Amino acid sequence: MSIRENIGRLKASLPQGVALVAVSKFHPPAAIMEAYEAGQRIFGESRVQELKAKQQQMPDDMEWHFIGTLQRNKVKDIASHIHTIHSVDSLKLLQEIERQAEKHHRVINVLLEIHIAREDTKQGMIPDECRELLNGIRLKDYPHVRFAGLMCMATDTDDTALIRREFRTLRRLFDELKSAFFPDDASFKELSMGMSHDYPVAVEEGSTMIRVGTGIFGVREY
Ligand SMILES: *Cc1c(COP(=O)(O)O)cnc(C)c1O
């Protein structure tokens, strides 16, 4: 199936209110333009240099999301254009995003990345670290950061029941943090969960934002 057909099929299957992030990492500009021409506007990348190079040669009305591990000293390289950073997993990174966003007179959306999966390799804070982070800051000290919600990756497995439990855990944490820290803040509303192989389960468990690469662009070359 073509990129256009994949996007059409995906969008038709998503309930209203669930956004599609097209994960274009490792795919060439021509493939991204094909998605753009099919109406896709939100794109996700996981490497700073690759994101910058692509963003500079693409139409201005694309919304770029950063989904990979982000080193603090690289925030300055994406701060002028990035719309949402899905992978905020420390206070230091949050502080640097605030600093760089202020320099550019922008507000950057952030999602707090939570480690839910069984694998050691997955990034993110465990729920207690996230509670601690939010307890330890004053939101008004971050006027250039919009706390938009949470993100996670589920365990890479065929065990659908396990994946469902993990997404449900993130959903419950979201509800808890929402009422504890953001009761009157309509911006804290996103649950970024679900990839090509597990997004249907994620959507059933309340995802508002799925991140799909292979399911749109095919298998990555490397
Ligand atoms: C690569 C990646 C995706 C997309 O994965 P697919 O299996 O190709 O859909 C989603 N989220 C993150 C954080 C990724 O790194």
Short mmCIF file of C-alpha atoms and ligand atoms in Angstrom, two decimals:
data_model
loop_
_atom_site.label_atom_id
_atom_site.label_comp_id
_atom_site.label_asym_id
_atom_site.label_seq_id
_atom_site.Cartn_x
_atom_site.Cartn_y
_atom_site.Cartn_z
CA MET A 1 0.00 0.00 0.00
CA SER A 2 1.11 3.55 -0.66
CA ILE A 3 1.88 6.16 1.98
CA ARG A 4 -1.32 7.95 1.02
CA GLU A 5 -3.40 4.80 1.41
CA ASN A 6 -1.80 4.00 4.77
CA ILE A 7 -2.59 7.45 6.10
CA GLY A 8 -6.15 7.32 4.79
CA ARG A 9 -6.78 3.94 6.35
CA LEU A 10 -5.25 4.96 9.68
CA LYS A 11 -7.17 8.22 9.92
CA ALA A 12 -10.43 6.49 9.04
CA SER A 13 -9.87 4.01 11.87
CA LEU A 14 -9.13 6.61 14.56
CA PRO A 15 -11.86 8.03 16.77
CA GLN A 16 -12.27 11.81 16.77
CA GLY A 17 -9.82 13.51 19.07
CA VAL A 18 -6.98 11.04 18.49
CA ALA A 19 -4.09 12.73 16.67
CA LEU A 20 -1.76 10.90 14.32
CA VAL A 21 1.97 11.61 14.57
CA ALA A 22 3.65 10.30 11.43
CA VAL A 23 7.05 9.04 12.60
CA SER A 24 9.32 9.85 9.68
CA LYS A 25 12.70 9.03 11.26
CA PHE A 26 15.12 7.41 8.80
CA HIS A 27 12.74 8.08 5.90
CA PRO A 28 13.72 10.47 3.12
CA PRO A 29 12.16 13.88 2.42
CA ALA A 30 10.33 12.51 -0.63
CA ALA A 31 8.40 10.08 1.57
CA ILE A 32 7.55 12.85 4.01
CA MET A 33 6.28 15.03 1.16
CA GLU A 34 4.07 12.19 0.00
CA ALA A 35 2.51 12.10 3.46
CA TYR A 36 2.18 15.89 3.46
CA GLU A 37 0.39 15.81 0.15
CA ALA A 38 -2.01 13.26 1.60
CA GLY A 39 -2.91 15.85 4.23
CA GLN A 40 -0.63 14.77 7.07
CA ARG A 41 0.78 17.69 9.08
CA ILE A 42 2.21 16.24 12.30
CA PHE A 43 5.59 14.53 11.99
CA GLY A 44 7.76 12.85 14.62
CA GLU A 45 11.56 12.56 14.55
CA SER A 46 13.97 11.07 17.07
CA ARG A 47 17.32 12.65 16.16
CA VAL A 48 18.14 16.33 16.42
CA GLN A 49 20.30 16.64 13.31
CA GLU A 50 17.88 14.69 11.15
CA LEU A 51 14.95 16.74 12.37
CA LYS A 52 16.73 20.02 11.67
CA ALA A 53 17.81 19.00 8.20
CA LYS A 54 14.32 17.88 7.23
CA GLN A 55 12.45 20.73 8.84
CA GLN A 56 14.53 23.30 6.94
CA GLN A 57 13.54 21.93 3.56
CA MET A 58 9.86 21.23 4.28
CA PRO A 59 6.75 23.42 4.15
CA ASP A 60 6.25 25.78 7.10
CA ASP A 61 2.87 24.45 8.13
CA MET A 62 4.23 21.13 9.36
CA GLU A 63 4.10 20.47 13.08
CA TRP A 64 7.31 18.79 14.28
CA HIS A 65 7.37 16.55 17.34
CA PHE A 66 10.51 15.24 18.99
CA ILE A 67 10.05 11.66 20.22
CA GLY A 68 13.58 10.37 20.90
CA THR A 69 16.02 10.69 23.74
CA LEU A 70 16.94 14.35 23.99
CA GLN A 71 20.27 15.49 25.38
CA ARG A 72 20.15 18.72 27.28
CA ASN A 73 22.82 20.39 25.16
CA LYS A 74 20.78 19.71 21.99
CA VAL A 75 17.62 21.51 23.08
CA LYS A 76 18.97 24.76 21.66
CA ASP A 77 19.16 23.18 18.21
CA ILE A 78 15.42 22.47 18.02
CA ALA A 79 13.96 25.21 20.24
CA SER A 80 13.15 27.61 17.41
CA HIS A 81 10.72 25.27 15.67
CA ILE A 82 9.78 22.25 17.74
CA HIS A 83 6.07 22.06 18.56
CA THR A 84 6.03 19.23 21.11
CA ILE A 85 8.74 17.27 22.93
CA HIS A 86 7.42 13.82 23.92
CA SER A 87 10.45 12.68 25.88
CA VAL A 88 10.93 14.90 28.93
CA ASP A 89 12.35 12.68 31.63
CA SER A 90 14.24 14.96 34.03
CA LEU A 91 14.07 18.28 35.81
CA LYS A 92 17.31 19.41 34.16
CA LEU A 93 15.87 18.82 30.70
CA LEU A 94 12.69 20.65 31.62
CA GLN A 95 14.70 23.63 32.88
CA GLU A 96 16.71 23.76 29.68
CA ILE A 97 13.56 23.65 27.55
CA GLU A 98 12.18 26.59 29.53
CA ARG A 99 15.43 28.52 29.02
CA GLN A 100 15.65 27.90 25.29
CA ALA A 101 11.94 28.48 24.64
CA GLU A 102 12.19 31.83 26.43
CA LYS A 103 15.12 32.83 24.21
CA HIS A 104 12.95 32.27 21.16
CA HIS A 105 9.87 33.86 22.72
CA ARG A 106 7.97 30.63 22.24
CA VAL A 107 5.99 28.16 24.25
CA ILE A 108 6.97 24.53 23.73
CA ASN A 109 4.57 21.68 24.51
CA VAL A 110 6.09 18.96 26.64
CA LEU A 111 4.98 15.46 27.49
CA LEU A 112 6.48 13.77 30.53
CA GLU A 113 7.81 10.38 29.48
CA ILE A 114 6.95 7.58 31.87
CA HIS A 115 8.75 4.27 32.10
CA ILE A 116 6.04 1.63 32.20
CA ALA A 117 7.45 -1.17 30.07
CA ARG A 118 9.31 -4.15 31.48
CA GLU A 119 12.45 -3.60 29.39
CA ASP A 120 15.36 -1.82 31.08
CA THR A 121 16.26 -0.07 27.88
CA LYS A 122 13.17 2.10 27.59
CA GLN A 123 13.56 5.72 28.63
CA GLY A 124 11.40 7.68 30.99
CA MET A 125 10.71 8.37 34.65
CA ILE A 126 9.07 5.84 36.88
CA PRO A 127 5.78 7.20 38.25
CA ASP A 128 7.33 8.20 41.60
CA GLU A 129 10.06 10.20 39.87
CA CYS A 130 7.41 12.03 37.91
CA ARG A 131 5.35 12.79 41.03
CA GLU A 132 8.52 14.04 42.69
CA LEU A 133 9.37 16.27 39.74
CA LEU A 134 5.93 17.87 39.73
CA ASN A 135 5.93 18.23 43.51
CA GLY A 136 9.30 19.95 43.39
CA ILE A 137 8.52 22.71 40.89
CA ARG A 138 6.23 25.71 40.65
CA LEU A 139 4.40 25.67 37.34
CA LYS A 140 4.57 29.44 37.17
CA ASP A 141 8.35 29.20 36.91
CA TYR A 142 7.83 27.58 33.48
CA PRO A 143 5.91 30.16 31.45
CA HIS A 144 7.47 28.93 28.18
CA VAL A 145 6.58 25.30 28.75
CA ARG A 146 3.09 23.97 28.21
CA PHE A 147 2.60 20.80 30.21
CA ALA A 148 0.55 18.88 27.69
CA GLY A 149 0.40 15.37 29.18
CA LEU A 150 2.23 12.05 29.36
CA MET A 151 3.94 9.68 26.95
CA CYS A 152 5.01 6.04 27.18
CA MET A 153 6.19 3.11 25.13
CA ALA A 154 4.74 -0.28 25.99
CA THR A 155 6.79 -3.47 26.17
CA ASP A 156 7.62 -4.79 22.72
CA THR A 157 5.67 -8.05 22.89
CA ASP A 158 2.76 -9.95 21.33
CA ASP A 159 1.18 -10.22 24.77
CA THR A 160 -1.78 -7.90 24.22
CA ALA A 161 -2.96 -8.27 27.81
CA LEU A 162 0.39 -6.99 29.11
CA ILE A 163 0.38 -4.06 26.67
CA ARG A 164 -3.16 -3.20 27.73
CA ARG A 165 -2.19 -3.21 31.42
CA GLU A 166 0.72 -0.89 30.70
CA PHE A 167 -1.39 1.61 28.77
CA ARG A 168 -4.00 1.44 31.52
CA THR A 169 -1.31 2.20 34.09
CA LEU A 170 -0.34 5.33 32.16
CA ARG A 171 -3.99 6.36 31.89
CA ARG A 172 -4.45 6.03 35.67
CA LEU A 173 -1.29 8.01 36.36
CA PHE A 174 -2.53 10.69 33.98
CA ASP A 175 -5.85 10.94 35.87
CA GLU A 176 -4.00 11.15 39.19
CA LEU A 177 -1.55 13.85 38.04
CA LYS A 178 -4.28 15.78 36.29
CA SER A 179 -6.31 16.14 39.47
CA ALA A 180 -3.28 16.69 41.70
CA PHE A 181 -1.37 19.24 39.61
CA PHE A 182 -3.43 20.43 36.63
CA PRO A 183 -7.09 20.46 37.74
CA ASP A 184 -7.83 23.78 36.02
CA ASP A 185 -5.37 23.49 33.16
CA ALA A 186 -7.08 22.42 29.95
CA SER A 187 -3.69 22.04 28.25
CA PHE A 188 -2.79 18.95 30.25
CA LYS A 189 -4.81 16.55 28.12
CA GLU A 190 -2.61 14.31 25.99
CA LEU A 191 -1.76 10.66 26.36
CA SER A 192 0.86 9.88 23.73
CA MET A 193 0.73 6.10 23.51
CA GLY A 194 0.54 3.54 20.73
CA MET A 195 2.84 2.71 17.82
CA SER A 196 2.33 0.70 14.61
CA HIS A 197 1.86 -2.65 16.31
CA ASP A 198 -0.05 -1.63 19.43
CA TYR A 199 -2.02 1.53 18.64
CA PRO A 200 -5.46 -0.15 18.49
CA VAL A 201 -5.03 -1.23 22.13
CA ALA A 202 -3.69 2.21 23.08
CA VAL A 203 -6.71 3.90 21.54
CA GLU A 204 -9.06 1.59 23.45
CA GLU A 205 -7.23 2.59 26.63
CA GLY A 206 -7.58 6.31 26.05
CA SER A 207 -4.68 7.40 23.85
CA THR A 208 -5.09 10.87 22.35
CA MET A 209 -1.96 10.73 20.20
CA ILE A 210 -0.51 7.74 18.39
CA ARG A 211 2.99 7.65 16.91
CA VAL A 212 3.11 5.53 13.76
CA GLY A 213 6.18 5.01 11.57
CA THR A 214 6.28 1.58 9.94
CA GLY A 215 2.51 1.54 9.48
CA ILE A 216 2.77 4.60 7.23
CA PHE A 217 6.21 4.59 5.64
CA GLY A 218 7.04 0.87 5.66
CA VAL A 219 10.08 -0.75 7.22
CA ARG A 220 12.99 1.60 7.95
CA GLU A 221 16.10 1.02 5.88
CA TYR A 222 18.50 0.94 8.81
C1 LIG B 1 10.23 4.83 16.15
C2 LIG B 1 9.26 5.24 17.20
C3 LIG B 1 7.87 5.12 16.99
C4 LIG B 1 7.27 4.52 15.74
O1 LIG B 1 7.50 3.15 15.70
P1 LIG B 1 6.79 2.21 14.59
O2 LIG B 1 6.84 0.86 15.20
O3 LIG B 1 7.61 2.33 13.36
O4 LIG B 1 5.40 2.70 14.41
C5 LIG B 1 7.03 5.59 17.97
N1 LIG B 1 7.49 6.13 19.11
C6 LIG B 1 8.81 6.25 19.36
C7 LIG B 1 9.26 6.84 20.65
C8 LIG B 1 9.73 5.80 18.42
O5 LIG B 1 11.05 5.91 18.68
#
